[in-house]
Structures are given as C-alpha cells and as structure tokens.
C-alpha positions as a Python dict, from the first residue, in 0.01 Angstrom:
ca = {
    (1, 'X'): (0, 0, 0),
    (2, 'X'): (104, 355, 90),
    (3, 'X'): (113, 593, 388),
    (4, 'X'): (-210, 753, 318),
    (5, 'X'): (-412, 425, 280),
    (6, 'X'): (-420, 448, 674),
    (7, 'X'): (-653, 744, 643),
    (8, 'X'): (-972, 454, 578),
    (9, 'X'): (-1300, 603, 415),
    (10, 'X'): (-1556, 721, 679),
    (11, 'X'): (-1958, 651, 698),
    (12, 'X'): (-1981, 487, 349),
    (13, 'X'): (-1680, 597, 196),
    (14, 'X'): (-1518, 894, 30),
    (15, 'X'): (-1699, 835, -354),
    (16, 'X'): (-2053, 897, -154),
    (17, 'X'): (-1947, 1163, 97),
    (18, 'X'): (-1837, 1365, -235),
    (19, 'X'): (-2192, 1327, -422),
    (20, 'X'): (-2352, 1473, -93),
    (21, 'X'): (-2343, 1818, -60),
    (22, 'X'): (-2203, 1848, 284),
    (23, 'X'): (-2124, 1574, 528),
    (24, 'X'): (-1923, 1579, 873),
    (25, 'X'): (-1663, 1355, 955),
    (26, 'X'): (-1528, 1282, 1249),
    (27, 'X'): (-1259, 1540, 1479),
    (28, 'X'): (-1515, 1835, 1349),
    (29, 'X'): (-1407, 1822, 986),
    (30, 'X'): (-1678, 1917, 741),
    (31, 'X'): (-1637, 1849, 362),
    (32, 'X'): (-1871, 2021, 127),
    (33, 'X'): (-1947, 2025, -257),
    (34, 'X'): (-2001, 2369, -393),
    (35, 'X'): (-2040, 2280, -777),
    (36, 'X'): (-1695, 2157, -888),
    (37, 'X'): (-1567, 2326, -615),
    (38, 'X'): (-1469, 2052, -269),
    (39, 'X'): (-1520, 2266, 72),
    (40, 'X'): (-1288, 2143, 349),
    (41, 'X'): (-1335, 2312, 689),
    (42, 'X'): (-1427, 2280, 1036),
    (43, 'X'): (-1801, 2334, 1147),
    (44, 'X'): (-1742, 2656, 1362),
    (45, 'X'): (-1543, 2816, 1009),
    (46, 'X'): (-1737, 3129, 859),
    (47, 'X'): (-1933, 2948, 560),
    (48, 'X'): (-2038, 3293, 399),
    (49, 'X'): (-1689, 3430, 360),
    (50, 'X'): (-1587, 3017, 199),
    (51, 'X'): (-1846, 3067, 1),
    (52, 'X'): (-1762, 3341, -156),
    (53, 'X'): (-1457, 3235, -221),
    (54, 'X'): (-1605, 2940, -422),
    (55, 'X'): (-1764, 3189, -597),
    (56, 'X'): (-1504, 3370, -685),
    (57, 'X'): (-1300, 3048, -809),
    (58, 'X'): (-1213, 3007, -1183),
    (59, 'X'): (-1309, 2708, -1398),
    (60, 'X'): (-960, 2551, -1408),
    (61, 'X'): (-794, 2394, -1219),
    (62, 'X'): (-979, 2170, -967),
    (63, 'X'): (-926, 2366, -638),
    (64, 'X'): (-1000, 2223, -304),
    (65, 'X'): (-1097, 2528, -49),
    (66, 'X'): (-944, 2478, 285),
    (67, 'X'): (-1116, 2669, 556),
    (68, 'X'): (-941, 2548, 904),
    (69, 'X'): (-576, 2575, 980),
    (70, 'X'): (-598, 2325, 1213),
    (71, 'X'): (-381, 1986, 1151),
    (72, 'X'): (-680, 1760, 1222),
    (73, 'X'): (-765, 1862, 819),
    (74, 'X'): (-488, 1717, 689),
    (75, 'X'): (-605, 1293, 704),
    (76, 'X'): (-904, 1446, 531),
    (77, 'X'): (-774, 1634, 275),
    (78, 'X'): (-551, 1379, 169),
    (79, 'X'): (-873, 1180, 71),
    (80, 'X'): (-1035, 1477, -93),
    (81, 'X'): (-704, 1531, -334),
    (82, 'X'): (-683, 1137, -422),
    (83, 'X'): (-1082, 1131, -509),
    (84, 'X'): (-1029, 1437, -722),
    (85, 'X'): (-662, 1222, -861),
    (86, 'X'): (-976, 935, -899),
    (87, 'X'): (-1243, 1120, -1104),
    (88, 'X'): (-891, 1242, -1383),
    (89, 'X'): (-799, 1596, -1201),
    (90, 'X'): (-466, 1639, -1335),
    (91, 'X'): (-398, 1934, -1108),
    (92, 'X'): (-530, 2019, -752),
    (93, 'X'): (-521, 2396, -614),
    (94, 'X'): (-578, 2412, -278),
    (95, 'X'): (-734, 2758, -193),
    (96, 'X'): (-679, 2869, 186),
    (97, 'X'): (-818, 3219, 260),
    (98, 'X'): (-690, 3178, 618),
    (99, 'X'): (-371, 2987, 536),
    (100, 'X'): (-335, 2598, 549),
    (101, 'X'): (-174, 2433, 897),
    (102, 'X'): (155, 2448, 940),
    (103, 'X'): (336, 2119, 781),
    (104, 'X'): (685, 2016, 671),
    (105, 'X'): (711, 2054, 289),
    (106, 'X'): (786, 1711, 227),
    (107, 'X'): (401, 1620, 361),
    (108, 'X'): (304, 1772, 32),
    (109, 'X'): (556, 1655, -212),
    (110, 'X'): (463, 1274, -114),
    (111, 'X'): (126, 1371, -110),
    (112, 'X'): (177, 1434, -481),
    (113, 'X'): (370, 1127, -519),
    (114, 'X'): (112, 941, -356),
    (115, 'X'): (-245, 1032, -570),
    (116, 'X'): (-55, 1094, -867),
    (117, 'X'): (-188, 1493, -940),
    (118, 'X'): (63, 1794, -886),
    (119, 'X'): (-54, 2017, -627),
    (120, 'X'): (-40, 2384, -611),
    (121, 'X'): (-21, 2494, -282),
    (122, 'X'): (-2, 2854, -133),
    (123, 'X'): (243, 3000, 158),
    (124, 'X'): (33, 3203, 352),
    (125, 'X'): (-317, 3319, 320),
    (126, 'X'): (-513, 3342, 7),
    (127, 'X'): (-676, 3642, -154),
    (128, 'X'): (-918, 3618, -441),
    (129, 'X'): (-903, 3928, -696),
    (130, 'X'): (-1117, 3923, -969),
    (131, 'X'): (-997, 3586, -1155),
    (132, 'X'): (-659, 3555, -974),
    (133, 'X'): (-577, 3403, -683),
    (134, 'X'): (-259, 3573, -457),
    (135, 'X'): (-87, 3471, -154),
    (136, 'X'): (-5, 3754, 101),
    (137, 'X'): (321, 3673, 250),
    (138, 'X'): (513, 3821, 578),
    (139, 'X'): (683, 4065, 353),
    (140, 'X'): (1018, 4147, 569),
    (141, 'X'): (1077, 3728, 630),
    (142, 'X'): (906, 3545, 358),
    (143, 'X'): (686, 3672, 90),
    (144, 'X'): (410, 3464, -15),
    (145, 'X'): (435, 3197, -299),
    (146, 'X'): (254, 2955, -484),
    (147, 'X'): (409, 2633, -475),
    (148, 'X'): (395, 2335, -732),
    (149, 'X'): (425, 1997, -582),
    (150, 'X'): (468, 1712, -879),
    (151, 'X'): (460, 1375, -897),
    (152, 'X'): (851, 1213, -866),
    (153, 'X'): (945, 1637, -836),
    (154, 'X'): (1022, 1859, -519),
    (155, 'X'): (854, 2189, -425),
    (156, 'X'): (891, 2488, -695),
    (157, 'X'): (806, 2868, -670),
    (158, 'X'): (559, 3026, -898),
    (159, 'X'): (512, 3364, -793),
    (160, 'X'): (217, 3530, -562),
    (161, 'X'): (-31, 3540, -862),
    (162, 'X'): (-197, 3213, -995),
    (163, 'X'): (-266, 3208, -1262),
    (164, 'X'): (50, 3417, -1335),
    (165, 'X'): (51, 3754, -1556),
    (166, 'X'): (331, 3807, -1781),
    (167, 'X'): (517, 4026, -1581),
    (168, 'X'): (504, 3824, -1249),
    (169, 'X'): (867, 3692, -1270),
    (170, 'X'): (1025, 4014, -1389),
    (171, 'X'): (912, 4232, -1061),
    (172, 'X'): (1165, 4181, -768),
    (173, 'X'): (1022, 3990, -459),
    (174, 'X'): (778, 4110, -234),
    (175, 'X'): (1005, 4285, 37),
    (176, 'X'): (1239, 4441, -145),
    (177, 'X'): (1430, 4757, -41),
    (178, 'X'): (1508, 5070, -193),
    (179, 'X'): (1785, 5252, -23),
    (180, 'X'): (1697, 5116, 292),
    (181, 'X'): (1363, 5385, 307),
    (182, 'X'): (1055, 5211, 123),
    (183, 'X'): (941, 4843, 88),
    (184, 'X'): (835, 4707, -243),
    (185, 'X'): (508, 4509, -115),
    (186, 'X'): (342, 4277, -376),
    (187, 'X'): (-4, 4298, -426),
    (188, 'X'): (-182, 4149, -684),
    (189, 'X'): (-215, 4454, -947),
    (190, 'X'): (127, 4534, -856),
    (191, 'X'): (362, 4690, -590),
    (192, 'X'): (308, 4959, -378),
    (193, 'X'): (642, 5161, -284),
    (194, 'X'): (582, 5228, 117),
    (195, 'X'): (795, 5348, 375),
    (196, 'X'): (858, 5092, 642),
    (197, 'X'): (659, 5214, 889),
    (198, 'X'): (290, 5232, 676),
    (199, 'X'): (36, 4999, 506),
    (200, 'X'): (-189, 4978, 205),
    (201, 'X'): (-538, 4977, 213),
    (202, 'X'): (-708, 4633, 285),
    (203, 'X'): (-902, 4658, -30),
    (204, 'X'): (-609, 4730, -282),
    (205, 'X'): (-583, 4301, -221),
    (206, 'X'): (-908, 4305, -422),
    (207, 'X'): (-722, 4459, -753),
    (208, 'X'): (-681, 4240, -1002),
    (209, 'X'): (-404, 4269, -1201),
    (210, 'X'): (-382, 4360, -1559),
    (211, 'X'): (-211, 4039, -1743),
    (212, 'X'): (1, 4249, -1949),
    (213, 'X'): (154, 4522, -1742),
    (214, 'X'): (222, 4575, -1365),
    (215, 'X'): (92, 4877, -1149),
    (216, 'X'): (300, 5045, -940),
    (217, 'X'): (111, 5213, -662),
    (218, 'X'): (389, 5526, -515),
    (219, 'X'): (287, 5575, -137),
    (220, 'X'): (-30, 5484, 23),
    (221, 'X'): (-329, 5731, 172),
    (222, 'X'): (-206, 5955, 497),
    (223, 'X'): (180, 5858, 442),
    (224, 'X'): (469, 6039, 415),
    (225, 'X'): (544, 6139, 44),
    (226, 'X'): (779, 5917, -137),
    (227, 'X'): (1030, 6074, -390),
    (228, 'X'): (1065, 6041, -796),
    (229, 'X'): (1419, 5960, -728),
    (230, 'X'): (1293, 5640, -526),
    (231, 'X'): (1051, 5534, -782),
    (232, 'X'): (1269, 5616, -1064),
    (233, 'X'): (1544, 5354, -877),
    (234, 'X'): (1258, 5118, -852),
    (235, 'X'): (1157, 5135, -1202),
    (236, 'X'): (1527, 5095, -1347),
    (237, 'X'): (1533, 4708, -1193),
    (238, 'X'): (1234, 4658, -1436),
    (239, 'X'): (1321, 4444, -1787),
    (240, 'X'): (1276, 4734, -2053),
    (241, 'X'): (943, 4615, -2222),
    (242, 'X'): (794, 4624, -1892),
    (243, 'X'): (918, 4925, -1701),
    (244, 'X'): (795, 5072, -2048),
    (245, 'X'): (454, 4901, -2005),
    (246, 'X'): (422, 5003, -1635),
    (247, 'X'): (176, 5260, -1474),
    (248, 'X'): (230, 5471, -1222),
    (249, 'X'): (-21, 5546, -926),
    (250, 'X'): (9, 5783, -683),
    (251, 'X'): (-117, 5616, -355),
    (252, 'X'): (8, 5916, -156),
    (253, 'X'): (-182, 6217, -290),
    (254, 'X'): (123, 6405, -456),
    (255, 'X'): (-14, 6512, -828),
    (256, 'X'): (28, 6205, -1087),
    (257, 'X'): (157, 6420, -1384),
    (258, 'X'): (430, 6625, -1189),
    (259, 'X'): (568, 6290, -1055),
    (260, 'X'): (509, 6114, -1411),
    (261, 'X'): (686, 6357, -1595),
    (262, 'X'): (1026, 6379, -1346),
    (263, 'X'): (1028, 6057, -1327),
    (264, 'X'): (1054, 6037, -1690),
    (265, 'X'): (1321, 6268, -1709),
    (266, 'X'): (1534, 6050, -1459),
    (267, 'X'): (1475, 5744, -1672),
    (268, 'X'): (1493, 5902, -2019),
    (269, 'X'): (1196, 5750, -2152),
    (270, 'X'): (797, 5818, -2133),
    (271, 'X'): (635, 5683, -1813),
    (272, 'X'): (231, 5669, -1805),
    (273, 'X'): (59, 5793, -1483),
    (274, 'X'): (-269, 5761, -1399),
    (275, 'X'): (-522, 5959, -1144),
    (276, 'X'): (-612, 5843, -819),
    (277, 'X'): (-616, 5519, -630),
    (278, 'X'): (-797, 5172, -671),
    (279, 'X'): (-1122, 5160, -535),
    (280, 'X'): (-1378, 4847, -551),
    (281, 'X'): (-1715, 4840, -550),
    (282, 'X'): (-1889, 4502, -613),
    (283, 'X'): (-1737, 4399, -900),
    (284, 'X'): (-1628, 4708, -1038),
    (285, 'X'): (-1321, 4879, -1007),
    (286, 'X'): (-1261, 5247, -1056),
    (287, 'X'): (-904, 5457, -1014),
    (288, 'X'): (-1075, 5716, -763),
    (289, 'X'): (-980, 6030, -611),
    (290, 'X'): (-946, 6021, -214),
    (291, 'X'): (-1020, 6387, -10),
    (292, 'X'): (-790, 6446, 276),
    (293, 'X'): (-937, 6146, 511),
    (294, 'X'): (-890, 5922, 287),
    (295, 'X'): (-1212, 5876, 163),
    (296, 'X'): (-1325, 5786, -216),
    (297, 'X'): (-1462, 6107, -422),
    (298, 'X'): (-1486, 6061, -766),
    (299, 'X'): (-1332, 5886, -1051),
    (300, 'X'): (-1151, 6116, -1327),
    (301, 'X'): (-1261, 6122, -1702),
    (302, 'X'): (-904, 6109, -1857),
    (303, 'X'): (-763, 5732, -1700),
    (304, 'X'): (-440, 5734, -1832),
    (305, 'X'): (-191, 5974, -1921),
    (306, 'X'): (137, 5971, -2076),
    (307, 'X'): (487, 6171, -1943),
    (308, 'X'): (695, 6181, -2194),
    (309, 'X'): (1088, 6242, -2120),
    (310, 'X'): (1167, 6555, -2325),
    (311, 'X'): (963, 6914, -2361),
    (312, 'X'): (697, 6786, -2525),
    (313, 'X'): (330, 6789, -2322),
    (314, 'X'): (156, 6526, -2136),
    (315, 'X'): (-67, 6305, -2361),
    (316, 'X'): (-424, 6175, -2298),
    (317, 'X'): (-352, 5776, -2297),
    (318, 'X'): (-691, 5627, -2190),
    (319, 'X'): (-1042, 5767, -2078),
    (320, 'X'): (-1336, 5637, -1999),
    (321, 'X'): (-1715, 5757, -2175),
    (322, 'X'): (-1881, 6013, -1948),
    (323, 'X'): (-2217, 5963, -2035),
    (324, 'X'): (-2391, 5659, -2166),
    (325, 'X'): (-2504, 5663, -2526),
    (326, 'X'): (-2229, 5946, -2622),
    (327, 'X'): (-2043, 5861, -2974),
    (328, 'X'): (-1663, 5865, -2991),
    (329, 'X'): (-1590, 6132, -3242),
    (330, 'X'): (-1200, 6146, -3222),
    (331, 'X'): (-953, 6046, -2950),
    (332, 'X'): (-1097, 6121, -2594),
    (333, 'X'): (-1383, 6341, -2730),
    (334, 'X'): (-1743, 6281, -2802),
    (335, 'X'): (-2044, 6407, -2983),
    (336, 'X'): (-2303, 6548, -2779),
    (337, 'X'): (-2516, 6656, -3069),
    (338, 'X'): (-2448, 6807, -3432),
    (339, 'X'): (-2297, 7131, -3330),
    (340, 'X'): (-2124, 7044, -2966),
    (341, 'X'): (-1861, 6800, -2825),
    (342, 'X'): (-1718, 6716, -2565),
    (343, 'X'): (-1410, 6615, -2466),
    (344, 'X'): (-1256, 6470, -2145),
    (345, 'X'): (-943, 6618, -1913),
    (346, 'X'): (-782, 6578, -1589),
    (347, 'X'): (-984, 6781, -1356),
    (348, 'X'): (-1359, 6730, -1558),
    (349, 'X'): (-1499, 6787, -1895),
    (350, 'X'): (-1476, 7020, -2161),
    (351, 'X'): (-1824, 7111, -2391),
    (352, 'X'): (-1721, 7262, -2698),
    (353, 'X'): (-1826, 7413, -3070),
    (354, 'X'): (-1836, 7122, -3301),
    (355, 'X'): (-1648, 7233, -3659),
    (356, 'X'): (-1353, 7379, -3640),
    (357, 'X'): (-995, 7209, -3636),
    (358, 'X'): (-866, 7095, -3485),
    (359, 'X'): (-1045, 6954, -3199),
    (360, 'X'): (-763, 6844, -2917),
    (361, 'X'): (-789, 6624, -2635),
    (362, 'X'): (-709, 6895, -2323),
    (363, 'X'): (-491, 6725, -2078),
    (364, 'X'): (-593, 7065, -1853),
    (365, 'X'): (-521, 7169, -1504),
    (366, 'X'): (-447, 6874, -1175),
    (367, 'X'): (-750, 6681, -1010),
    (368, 'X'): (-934, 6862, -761),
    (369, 'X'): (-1076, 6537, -546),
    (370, 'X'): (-1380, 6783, -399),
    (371, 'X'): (-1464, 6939, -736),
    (372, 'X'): (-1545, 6818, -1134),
    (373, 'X'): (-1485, 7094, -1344),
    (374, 'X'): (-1778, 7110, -1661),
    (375, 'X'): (-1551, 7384, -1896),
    (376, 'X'): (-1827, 7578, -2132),
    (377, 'X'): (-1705, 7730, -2450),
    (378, 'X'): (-1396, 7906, -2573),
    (379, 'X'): (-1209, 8199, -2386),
    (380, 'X'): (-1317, 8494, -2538),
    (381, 'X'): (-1590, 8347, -2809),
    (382, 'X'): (-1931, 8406, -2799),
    (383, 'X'): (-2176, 8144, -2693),
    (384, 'X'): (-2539, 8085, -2856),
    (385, 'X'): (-2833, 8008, -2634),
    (386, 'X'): (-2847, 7695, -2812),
    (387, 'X'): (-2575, 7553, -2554),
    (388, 'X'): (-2794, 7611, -2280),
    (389, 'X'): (-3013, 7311, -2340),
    (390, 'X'): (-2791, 7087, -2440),
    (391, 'X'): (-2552, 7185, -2149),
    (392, 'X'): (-2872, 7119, -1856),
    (393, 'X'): (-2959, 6772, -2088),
    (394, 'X'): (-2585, 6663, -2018),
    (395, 'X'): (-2567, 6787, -1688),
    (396, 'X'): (-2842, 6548, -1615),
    (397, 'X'): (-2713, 6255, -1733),
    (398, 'X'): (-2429, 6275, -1563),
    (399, 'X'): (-2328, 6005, -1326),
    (400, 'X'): (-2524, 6082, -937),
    (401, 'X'): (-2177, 6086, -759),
    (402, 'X'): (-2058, 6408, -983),
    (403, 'X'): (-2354, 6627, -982),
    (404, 'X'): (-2235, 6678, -576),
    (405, 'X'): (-1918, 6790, -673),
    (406, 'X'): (-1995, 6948, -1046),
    (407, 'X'): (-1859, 7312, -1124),
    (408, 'X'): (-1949, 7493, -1469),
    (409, 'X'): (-1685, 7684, -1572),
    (410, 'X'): (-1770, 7910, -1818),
    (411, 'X'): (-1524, 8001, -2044),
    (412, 'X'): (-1680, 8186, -2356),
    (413, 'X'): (-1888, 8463, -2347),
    (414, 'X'): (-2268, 8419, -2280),
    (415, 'X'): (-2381, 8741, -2267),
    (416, 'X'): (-2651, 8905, -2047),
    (417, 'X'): (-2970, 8651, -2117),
    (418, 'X'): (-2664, 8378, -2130),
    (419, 'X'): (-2571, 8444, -1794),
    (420, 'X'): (-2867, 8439, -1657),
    (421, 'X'): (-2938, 8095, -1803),
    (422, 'X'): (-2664, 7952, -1671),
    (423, 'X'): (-2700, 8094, -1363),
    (424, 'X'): (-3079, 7954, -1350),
    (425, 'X'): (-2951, 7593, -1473),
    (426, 'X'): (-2683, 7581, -1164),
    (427, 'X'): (-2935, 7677, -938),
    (428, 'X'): (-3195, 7416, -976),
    (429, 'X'): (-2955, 7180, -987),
    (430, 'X'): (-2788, 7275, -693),
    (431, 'X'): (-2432, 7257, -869),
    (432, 'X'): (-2116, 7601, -912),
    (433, 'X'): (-2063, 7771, -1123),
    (434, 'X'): (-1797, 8040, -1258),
    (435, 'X'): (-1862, 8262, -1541),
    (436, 'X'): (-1627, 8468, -1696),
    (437, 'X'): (-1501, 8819, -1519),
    (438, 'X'): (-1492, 8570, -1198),
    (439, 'X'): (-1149, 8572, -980),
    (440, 'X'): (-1187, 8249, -815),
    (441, 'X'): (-1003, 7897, -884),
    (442, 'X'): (-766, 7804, -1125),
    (443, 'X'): (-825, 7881, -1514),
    (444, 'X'): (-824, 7607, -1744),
    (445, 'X'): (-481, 7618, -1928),
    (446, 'X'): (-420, 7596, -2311),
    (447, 'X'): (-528, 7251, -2476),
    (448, 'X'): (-270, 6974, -2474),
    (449, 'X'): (-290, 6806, -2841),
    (450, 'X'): (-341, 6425, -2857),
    (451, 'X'): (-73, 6160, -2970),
    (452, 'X'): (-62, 6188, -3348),
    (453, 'X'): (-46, 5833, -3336),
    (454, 'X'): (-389, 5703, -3246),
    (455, 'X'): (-296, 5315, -3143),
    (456, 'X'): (-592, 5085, -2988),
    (457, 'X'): (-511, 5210, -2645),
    (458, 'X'): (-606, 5588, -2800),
    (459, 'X'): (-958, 5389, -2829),
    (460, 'X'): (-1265, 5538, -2629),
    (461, 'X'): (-1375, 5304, -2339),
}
C-alpha cells in the first residue's frame, strides 16, 4: 500500500464521483466533468473563465484543469490523476490558468511513481492560445516551464509551449538580456524584445504560435524605440534555418521595412518583416495597425514582406484576399473583372488595366494606420469611364472597418466627366479622395517587382 492510499474515496467513491458531472467533496473542493476534460477547483473559483479553458483544450493528452491554488486540492487531485492512470491515460496534463499550489517537486515525481502515468505539469500560470498551451513565468527569476514527471524518472524541462513548435528549444530562455538594455520575454508566438522597464500587451498571450517559425515582436505599443543593432544581436543567437525562418514585428511603431532591411544588412542575409501588431478577435487573429493610443486600425493587404541584404527591393512575401470572391491572377494580384486588376501593397490597394506586362506586385509607400490608400490607374494614362463602376462595385465590398479610413488616389488621368465621377462616388460614400494635379500626401512610388521565384508561400491567402 502506498502514500496516497490514505487519501480514501469520498461519498461513494472516486469511479462514481467521475460519471457525475460535478460533485463537492469535502474542505470546498469541487470536481467536475466537462467532456473528457476533469474540473478540479474550489466552489468560490470563476467557472466561466474554467470553462473556457476546457474549451479551449486539445484532444490529447488527458488534462486535468486545476482552478484553486490552494493546498487543500492536492489529496484530491491525486485521486483524479490515478482514476484517469485507471480508465488507460498514459499521460496527465494538468492545466492551471491561475497556477497550481506551491509544492516541493518531489510531491509530483512520486505522484507519477505512484499511479503509474507521467505528468506534465506547468511552473506558473497557464495561458491557452489557440491549440497551445504556455506557461508565463517571472521572467527576471524563473521563466515558466512545462515539466514532465515519469514513472521511476525525475522532473524534466520542456519549454513554455505544449505541445512544442519546432523552434521552441532553439530560442534562448525567457529573460534573456541583450547588452544589458532589452529583455527577451517569451510569449507563445514568440519573443518580444522590451526594454526593462515596459510590458506587452495582455492579449499578445492569446497568439498562437506558428509551428514552424518563431515571431519576434521588436518593442511594444507607447515604448521607447529599440534599435536594429539590438535585434540584429538577438537574431545572430538564432540556429541558421531559423533566424532565416523568423519574422520580424514591429511592436513599437518604427516602419517594418526600414528596420527589415538594416537589419538585413547587419546580418548579411534576407530578413522578412511584417506590418503591424497581433490583434485577436474571437478566434481570429489579424497583424493590425495601432494609431498613436495604441488602439487597433486596420489590418494591411500585403502580410509579409521580404528585406533582402543587398540593393535589390523589398519583396511582397504573403497577402491576404481583399475582397471575397476575387480570383488570384498572379502573385499578390487579383482579377476584378476582364479588363481590371488589382493588386495589393503596403499602405492599400492598387486597381489597374488588365493586359499589359508585366503586371508587378507594388510593395509601395509605408502604412499609414489612419488611412487605406485605393491607387486608380497609371500616372499619366488615360482612364475610361468603364473604371468608374467597377471601382464604386469594389469599393463596396470592401471590408466595413476600411471604408472609414479609405482614400482613392487617383493616379491616371480621368478627364473632366472622369473627375466628376469620382468625385460623386467619394461623396456618397463618404470616403477621400486625391486626383491628379493634387499637392497633398505622399505619391505612390514606382512598382516593386515580385520574387521571380513564386514558392507556395508566393500563394494568395
């Protein structure tokens, strides 16, 4: 008989309180079945925010979530982790969003020993983004870990992320240094670089990560700026194959390319950048622009772009499809009908003449987070009245959070009944507009041509 058989079965024993949805045991503890999922928590816990955590959970493995800190769980979650070791759980997560209570190590390593399962176990506090699980950490004394507990084994680190992306053991540890002036914080899409004295936003916890490449977020909204030679130092610890996978986000407002393409310089190889800052909305989550408060605007076009370390331009990497319903007719540019495309830049869109090559991607002129540029035309060449309709049809199916912020910008010439079209179309939809002659804002610059190599990640999406 073991140490734990002194924690007897309560009011008909463990197999039935488990087939019940929720049942209370005694010193306040309630256990609860949520699916597969086993609740553990005491009664004055917030059940909404444990439950959607459960929610959250993936399939695999069994997880247990804990909901108290409070060492009057532990008896009963000993019993909870043998009857999941009784009905063949090979593995038991325990999921803690509030941290579990404060125990020596060795209470979980015999635990192990004891029913038989290896137990993953977090440090600190546990949050839930998208399918991965990560465990926030103090980050100046002890970053957070999952821990493995196995049968006959002692305690072993697996990283912040569970289940791990590929990258997870090639980024230094959460609390890192670089020359004494920024931390490298973990987060679960990455690391922000921050100086000491700042924070990132409570939501960027929410990220999930991408499995096969780490974000590094430079800065974070309302701090100081933070310098390419910093993040060029932080990049260099990288392995290679995934510095050269990394992307670059610029959490402190400084402009993505300028830093992108230094920082390439420094390292002597490409580095891909990518416009604005993480932003989630239900289940959804956009790289968004922030205005000066800090507050979301909109989401650029153009997702992804790629610095390369020599003279050569910027590259259109990855984009996303403006309008629903819009084919893909080359790299970053779509067919609006037979004679028009459009294509997608940095600070908008670009409507164009359909037939004549070639058709680039523009990388164009820097985000503008209170304005989405809609370029019209060519410099200099004449436009038909034909674009008129098919500019106000696109116009309106543009996404609601745009039209607030939309500017045309007309580039080719309309001519007298084209002007006033245009100016008729921007007026009843309440939108700006700058036709040609106009001294105001920044022109559009010469396109940028595409990678000649068009790889899956040159794909439309």
């Amino acid at each position: 008989m073991t140490g734990w058989d002194r924690y007897r079965p309560l009011d008909g024993g463990w197999v039935g309180l488990l087939r019940r949805t929720s049942w209370r045991v005694r010193c306040g503890i309630v256990v609860e079945r949520e699916g597969a999922v086993v609740v553990v928590r005491s009664a004055g816990d917030d059940e909404h925010r444990l439950r959607q955590v459960v929610r959250a959970l993936p399939a695999a493995p069994a997880s247990v979530v804990v909901g108290t800190t409070g060492k009057a769980v532990l008896p009963v979650l000993a019993r909870v982790v043998a009857d999941r070791a009784g009905r063949g759980a090979g593995v038991v997560r325990l999921v803690a969003p509030g941290g579990l209570p404060a125990v020596d190590p060795s209470w979980w390593r015999r635990l192990a020993e004891a029913t038989g399962v290896e137990l993953l176990v977090p440090s600190g506090p546990v949050a839930v983004a998208g399918g991965t699980l990560f465990v926030r950490g103090d980050h100046e004394r002890l970053p957070g870990t999952w821990r493995r507990y196995a049968p006959g084994g002692s305690g072993r680190d697996l990283g912040p992320r569970h289940p791990p992306p590929h990258w997870q053991d090639a980024v230094p540890a959460s609390g890192t240094r670089v020359h004494g002036r920024l931390i490298a914080e973990h987060l679960p899409v990455g690391v922000v670089l921050r100086p000491a004295a700042t924070a990132p936003p409570a939501e960027w916890h929410a990220v999930a990560p991408d499995p096969h490449r780490v974000t590094v977020i430079v800065g974070v909204p309302g701090g100081p700026r933070v310098c390419a030679e910093d993040v060029t130092d932080y990049l260099a610890t990288l392995l290679p194959e995934v510095c050269a996978a990394a992307r670059l986000v610029c959490g402190d407002g400084q402009d993505a390319v300028t830093l992108g393409r230094t920082a390439a310089g420094l390292l002597g190889t490409a580095v891909t950048v990518v416009d604005g800052t993480p932003v989630v909305r239900g289940d959804e989550m956009r790289f968004t622009l922030r205005d000066g408060a800090g507050r979301p605007t909109w989401a650029p076009y153009l997702q992804e772009i790629r610095c390369p370390a020599g003279e050569a331009s910027a590259a259109p990497l990855r984009w996303r499809v403006p309008v629903a319903g819009l084919v893909p007719h080359s790299p970053g540019v779509f067919r609006v009908d037979d004679g028009w495309l459009l294509g997608v830049m940095r600070s908008g869109l670009w409507l164009r003449r359909n037939g004549r090559p070639p058709h680039p991607v523009p990388v164009g002129p820097p985000v503008d987070p209170a304005v989405v540029t809609l370029a019209v035309g060519d410099p200099g060449e004449p436009l038909p009245e034909q674009v008129w309709p098919v500019l106000a049809d696109l116009v309106d199916r543009l996404d609601a959070d745009v039209l607030p912020r939309l500017r045309l910008s007309v580039l080719g010439e309309p001519g007298p009944r084209g002007r006033a079209a245009a100016r008729e179309l921007a007026r009843g939809r309440d939108i700006g507009i700058r036709l040609p002659g106009a001294v105001s804002g920044q022109p559009l610059p010469g396109p940028v041509r595409s990678r000649s190599s068009a790889s899956t990640s040159d794909r439309p999406r």
